[in-house]
Amino acid sequence: MDIQTVDSGQELIIIINGDVEMIKMKGLKEKLFDVVNETEKNIVIDFANVTYLDSSGIGVLITISKILKEKGKTLKLIHLSERIARVLELSSLADVIEQE
């Protein structure tokens, strides 16, 4: 699993390639936190290439959202599969993190 970043000017887009699960979380978590801590932009995470999200991934999204809120910035999730959107809905994240 890897991530790519694209600076669109007003926001930083993070593209995740691969499933977000416990086994792969450590490296992804470190990369995401580095990106989030280094930017002063709003963050958009693109889930187009993600088919699976487990509880460890949800925890990372919550933490990223909190870090960004403290900086006065926002987190938005885009290109969610129906399955991942449903997981976020069941975990009540749909009310906390903007989704498109």
XYZ file of N, CA, C and O in Angstrom:
400
model
N 0.847 -1.171 0.000
C 0.000 0.000 0.000
C 0.895 1.237 0.000
O 1.905 1.272 0.662
N 0.485 2.235 -0.754
C 1.242 3.476 -0.753
C 0.288 4.650 -0.902
O -0.899 4.473 -1.156
N 0.832 5.841 -0.673
C 0.032 7.044 -0.851
C 0.771 7.990 -1.785
O 1.992 7.961 -1.895
N -0.024 8.806 -2.459
C 0.504 9.866 -3.296
C -0.157 11.150 -2.835
O -1.307 11.128 -2.376
N 0.538 12.256 -2.963
C -0.059 13.539 -2.623
C -0.058 14.442 -3.848
O 0.872 14.416 -4.650
N -1.136 15.205 -3.960
C -1.285 16.163 -5.053
C -1.713 17.483 -4.436
O -2.735 17.545 -3.743
N -0.942 18.521 -4.669
C -1.279 19.845 -4.156
C -2.122 20.553 -5.207
O -1.642 20.867 -6.298
N -3.401 20.778 -4.877
C -4.298 21.419 -5.845
C -4.388 22.922 -5.627
O -5.236 23.584 -6.214
N -3.550 23.457 -4.781
C -3.584 24.890 -4.504
C -4.228 25.184 -3.171
O -3.569 25.554 -2.217
N -5.542 24.978 -3.075
C -6.259 25.258 -1.840
C -6.273 24.076 -0.877
O -6.492 24.250 0.315
N -6.057 22.873 -1.403
C -6.105 21.688 -0.558
C -5.054 20.689 -0.999
O -4.527 20.763 -2.112
N -4.748 19.782 -0.099
C -3.805 18.722 -0.396
C -4.595 17.426 -0.534
O -5.340 17.055 0.369
N -4.459 16.787 -1.694
C -5.183 15.549 -1.957
C -4.240 14.383 -1.683
O -3.120 14.349 -2.200
N -4.699 13.451 -0.862
C -3.938 12.245 -0.558
C -4.648 11.085 -1.239
O -5.824 10.834 -0.981
N -3.948 10.397 -2.110
C -4.506 9.256 -2.830
C -3.942 7.988 -2.199
O -2.721 7.803 -2.171
N -4.826 7.152 -1.669
C -4.408 5.895 -1.049
C -4.571 4.777 -2.069
O -5.626 4.644 -2.682
N -3.538 4.004 -2.234
C -3.561 2.865 -3.148
C -3.416 1.584 -2.346
O -2.333 1.262 -1.873
N -4.521 0.876 -2.147
C -4.507 -0.363 -1.386
C -5.481 -0.302 -0.230
O -5.997 0.754 0.118
N -5.741 -1.448 0.357
C -6.706 -1.531 1.455
C -6.123 -0.971 2.748
O -4.926 -1.062 2.996
N -7.005 -0.396 3.555
C -6.612 0.214 4.815
C -7.012 -0.755 5.925
O -8.152 -0.794 6.360
N -6.029 -1.543 6.350
C -6.294 -2.561 7.359
C -5.125 -2.670 8.320
O -4.025 -2.216 8.030
N -5.376 -3.297 9.462
C -4.425 -3.376 10.559
C -3.033 -3.822 10.103
O -2.038 -3.223 10.482
N -2.964 -4.837 9.280
C -1.686 -5.398 8.863
C -0.821 -4.346 8.158
O 0.389 -4.330 8.301
N -1.454 -3.461 7.422
C -0.724 -2.472 6.624
C -0.726 -1.087 7.268
O -0.176 -0.153 6.698
N -1.321 -0.935 8.434
C -1.585 0.369 9.009
C -0.350 1.133 9.450
O -0.311 2.349 9.303
N 0.636 0.483 10.022
C 1.744 1.221 10.615
C 2.413 2.169 9.619
O 2.559 3.358 9.888
N 2.820 1.653 8.482
C 3.469 2.500 7.486
C 2.561 3.587 6.960
O 2.973 4.738 6.802
N 1.316 3.240 6.692
C 0.363 4.217 6.188
C 0.116 5.311 7.223
O 0.105 6.498 6.896
N -0.069 4.907 8.454
C -0.339 5.856 9.537
C 0.795 6.872 9.651
O 0.554 8.082 9.722
N 2.026 6.400 9.643
C 3.173 7.298 9.749
C 3.224 8.269 8.569
O 3.443 9.469 8.752
N 3.007 7.779 7.357
C 3.021 8.634 6.173
C 1.920 9.685 6.230
O 2.150 10.861 5.942
N 0.707 9.245 6.613
C -0.413 10.181 6.693
C -0.177 11.251 7.745
O -0.416 12.436 7.500
N 0.297 10.851 8.919
C 0.548 11.830 9.984
C 1.640 12.809 9.576
O 1.557 13.998 9.883
N 2.679 12.337 8.879
C 3.723 13.242 8.396
C 3.128 14.289 7.470
O 3.395 15.484 7.615
N 2.317 13.861 6.526
C 1.699 14.781 5.566
C 0.791 15.770 6.285
O 0.866 16.984 6.063
N -0.049 15.276 7.172
C -1.009 16.131 7.879
C -0.292 17.149 8.768
O -0.671 18.317 8.818
N 0.753 16.719 9.450
C 1.473 17.625 10.342
C 2.303 18.663 9.599
O 2.579 19.729 10.142
N 2.684 18.379 8.365
C 3.525 19.298 7.605
C 2.747 20.312 6.783
O 3.321 21.294 6.331
N 1.459 20.105 6.578
C 0.696 21.011 5.716
C -0.153 21.982 6.528
O -0.516 21.703 7.667
N -0.446 23.084 5.909
C -1.372 24.065 6.477
C -2.621 24.165 5.601
O -3.343 25.149 5.653
N -2.863 23.125 4.817
C -4.003 23.115 3.900
C -5.065 22.140 4.374
O -4.792 21.260 5.187
N -6.268 22.302 3.841
C -7.312 21.304 4.047
C -6.872 20.018 3.357
O -6.159 20.070 2.347
N -7.308 18.889 3.887
C -6.915 17.592 3.348
C -8.118 16.899 2.729
O -9.204 16.864 3.310
N -7.903 16.337 1.547
C -8.885 15.488 0.881
C -8.217 14.128 0.717
O -7.107 14.048 0.189
N -8.880 13.069 1.192
C -8.345 11.723 1.003
C -9.193 11.010 -0.039
O -10.406 10.887 0.112
N -8.528 10.562 -1.093
C -9.178 9.894 -2.215
C -9.142 8.379 -1.984
O -8.070 7.787 -1.926
N -10.315 7.783 -1.867
C -10.458 6.348 -1.612
C -10.798 5.550 -2.874
O -11.249 4.415 -2.776
N -10.556 6.109 -4.052
C -10.921 5.421 -5.298
C -10.245 4.059 -5.432
O -10.816 3.138 -6.020
N -9.045 3.908 -4.889
C -8.296 2.662 -5.012
C -8.299 1.838 -3.724
O -7.402 1.017 -3.505
N -9.293 2.084 -2.865
C -9.410 1.367 -1.590
C -10.724 0.593 -1.593
O -11.782 1.164 -1.845
N -10.648 -0.703 -1.301
C -11.874 -1.509 -1.252
C -12.216 -1.959 0.159
O -13.306 -2.462 0.400
N -11.282 -1.776 1.099
C -11.507 -2.270 2.459
C -10.954 -1.284 3.473
O -9.846 -0.772 3.313
N -11.728 -1.017 4.518
C -11.337 -0.135 5.614
C -11.749 -0.808 6.908
O -12.926 -1.120 7.095
N -10.792 -1.056 7.813
C -11.152 -1.673 9.090
C -11.088 -0.643 10.214
O -10.867 0.550 9.983
N -11.284 -1.100 11.448
C -11.357 -0.198 12.598
C -10.062 0.570 12.832
O -10.093 1.707 13.301
N -8.925 -0.025 12.494
C -7.666 0.705 12.668
C -7.616 1.906 11.719
O -7.128 2.972 12.081
N -8.135 1.733 10.523
C -8.202 2.833 9.567
C -9.161 3.914 10.020
O -8.891 5.106 9.854
N -10.268 3.514 10.604
C -11.225 4.481 11.142
C -10.572 5.306 12.245
O -10.726 6.521 12.309
N -9.809 4.637 13.093
C -9.105 5.339 14.172
C -8.142 6.381 13.627
O -8.045 7.503 14.159
N -7.439 6.054 12.571
C -6.512 7.001 11.955
C -7.268 8.195 11.378
O -6.849 9.347 11.541
N -8.402 7.950 10.733
C -9.200 9.046 10.178
C -9.692 9.982 11.275
O -9.692 11.209 11.112
N -10.096 9.421 12.400
C -10.548 10.243 13.533
C -9.404 11.117 14.034
O -9.572 12.319 14.276
N -8.225 10.521 14.194
C -7.070 11.270 14.687
C -6.679 12.376 13.707
O -6.413 13.513 14.124
N -6.664 12.066 12.418
C -6.339 13.077 11.415
C -7.343 14.217 11.463
O -6.977 15.395 11.396
N -8.614 13.888 11.584
C -9.654 14.903 11.667
C -9.426 15.827 12.865
O -9.546 17.055 12.752
N -9.068 15.255 14.006
C -8.808 16.062 15.214
C -7.597 16.972 15.036
O -7.634 18.138 15.415
N -6.524 16.443 14.459
C -5.325 17.249 14.216
C -5.663 18.438 13.319
O -5.271 19.572 13.589
N -6.403 18.171 12.252
C -6.759 19.237 11.324
C -7.679 20.260 11.967
O -7.528 21.463 11.737
N -8.633 19.820 12.776
C -9.527 20.761 13.456
C -8.747 21.700 14.354
O -9.040 22.891 14.426
N -7.735 21.160 15.046
C -6.896 22.000 15.907
C -6.147 23.059 15.105
O -5.832 24.130 15.622
N -5.869 22.768 13.851
C -5.180 23.704 12.967
C -6.163 24.597 12.211
O -5.763 25.420 11.396
N -7.469 24.412 12.460
C -8.481 25.189 11.757
C -8.710 24.712 10.335
O -9.191 25.468 9.490
N -8.389 23.455 10.062
C -8.511 22.881 8.724
C -9.531 21.754 8.718
O -10.003 21.323 9.756
N -9.840 21.254 7.530
C -10.869 20.216 7.417
C -10.336 18.976 6.710
O -9.335 19.029 5.992
N -11.056 17.884 6.914
C -10.787 16.614 6.242
C -12.023 16.235 5.452
O -13.139 16.285 5.966
N -11.814 15.864 4.182
C -12.915 15.399 3.339
C -12.486 14.088 2.690
O -11.341 13.950 2.255
N -13.399 13.140 2.611
C -13.153 11.846 1.988
C -13.924 11.789 0.677
O -15.113 12.114 0.643
N -13.237 11.367 -0.384
C -13.905 11.310 -1.690
C -13.737 9.926 -2.324
O -12.864 9.162 -1.936
N -14.604 9.653 -3.284
C -14.598 8.395 -4.055
C -14.704 7.161 -3.163
O -13.993 6.180 -3.353
N -15.618 7.228 -2.214
C -15.841 6.099 -1.313
C -16.698 5.032 -1.992
O -17.700 5.365 -2.620
N -16.303 3.779 -1.829
C -17.163 2.698 -2.305
C -18.394 2.646 -1.393
O -18.383 3.191 -0.288
N -19.434 1.995 -1.860
C -20.638 1.855 -1.027
C -20.302 1.155 0.289
O -20.826 1.524 1.341
N -19.454 0.151 0.215
C -19.073 -0.611 1.411
C -18.368 0.271 2.447
O -18.694 0.242 3.624
N -17.404 1.065 2.001
C -16.677 1.934 2.927
C -17.585 3.040 3.453
O -17.551 3.371 4.636
N -18.433 3.596 2.608
C -19.383 4.620 3.060
C -20.295 4.056 4.141
O -20.604 4.730 5.131
N -20.700 2.821 3.984
C -21.565 2.169 4.972
C -20.825 1.957 6.295
O -21.385 2.179 7.364
N -19.570 1.533 6.230
C -18.760 1.361 7.447
C -18.637 2.693 8.185
O -18.791 2.753 9.407
N -18.392 3.769 7.458
C -18.276 5.088 8.088
C -19.602 5.531 8.687
O -19.643 6.138 9.751
N -20.682 5.202 8.005
C -22.015 5.535 8.520
C -22.298 4.782 9.820
O -22.767 5.363 10.794
N -21.987 3.503 9.833
C -22.225 2.689 11.030
C -21.362 3.126 12.210
O -21.746 2.960 13.364
N -20.187 3.662 11.922
C -19.294 4.099 12.991
C -19.541 5.549 13.375
O -18.802 6.120 14.177
N -20.554 6.163 12.819
C -20.940 7.554 13.081
C -19.936 8.572 12.562
O -20.012 9.748 12.915
N -18.988 8.160 11.755
C -18.043 9.103 11.177
C -18.681 9.934 10.086
O -18.201 11.026 9.774
N -19.747 9.451 9.507
C -20.420 10.193 8.446
C -20.909 11.540 8.958
O -21.032 12.491 8.197
N -21.140 11.641 10.262
C -21.597 12.893 10.852
C -20.448 13.827 11.202
O -20.643 15.010 11.437
N -19.229 13.292 11.262
C -18.072 14.059 11.736
C -17.146 14.479 10.598
O -16.594 15.572 10.618
N -16.976 13.617 9.611
C -16.045 13.874 8.519
C -16.833 14.022 7.217
O -17.661 13.187 6.890
N -16.551 15.107 6.513
C -17.243 15.366 5.242
C -16.896 14.292 4.228
O -15.761 13.852 4.115
N -17.932 13.862 3.495
C -17.753 12.837 2.484
C -18.389 13.297 1.183
O -19.369 14.014 1.188
N -17.819 12.826 0.105
C -18.342 13.194 -1.210
C -18.480 11.956 -2.060
O -17.709 11.040 -1.988
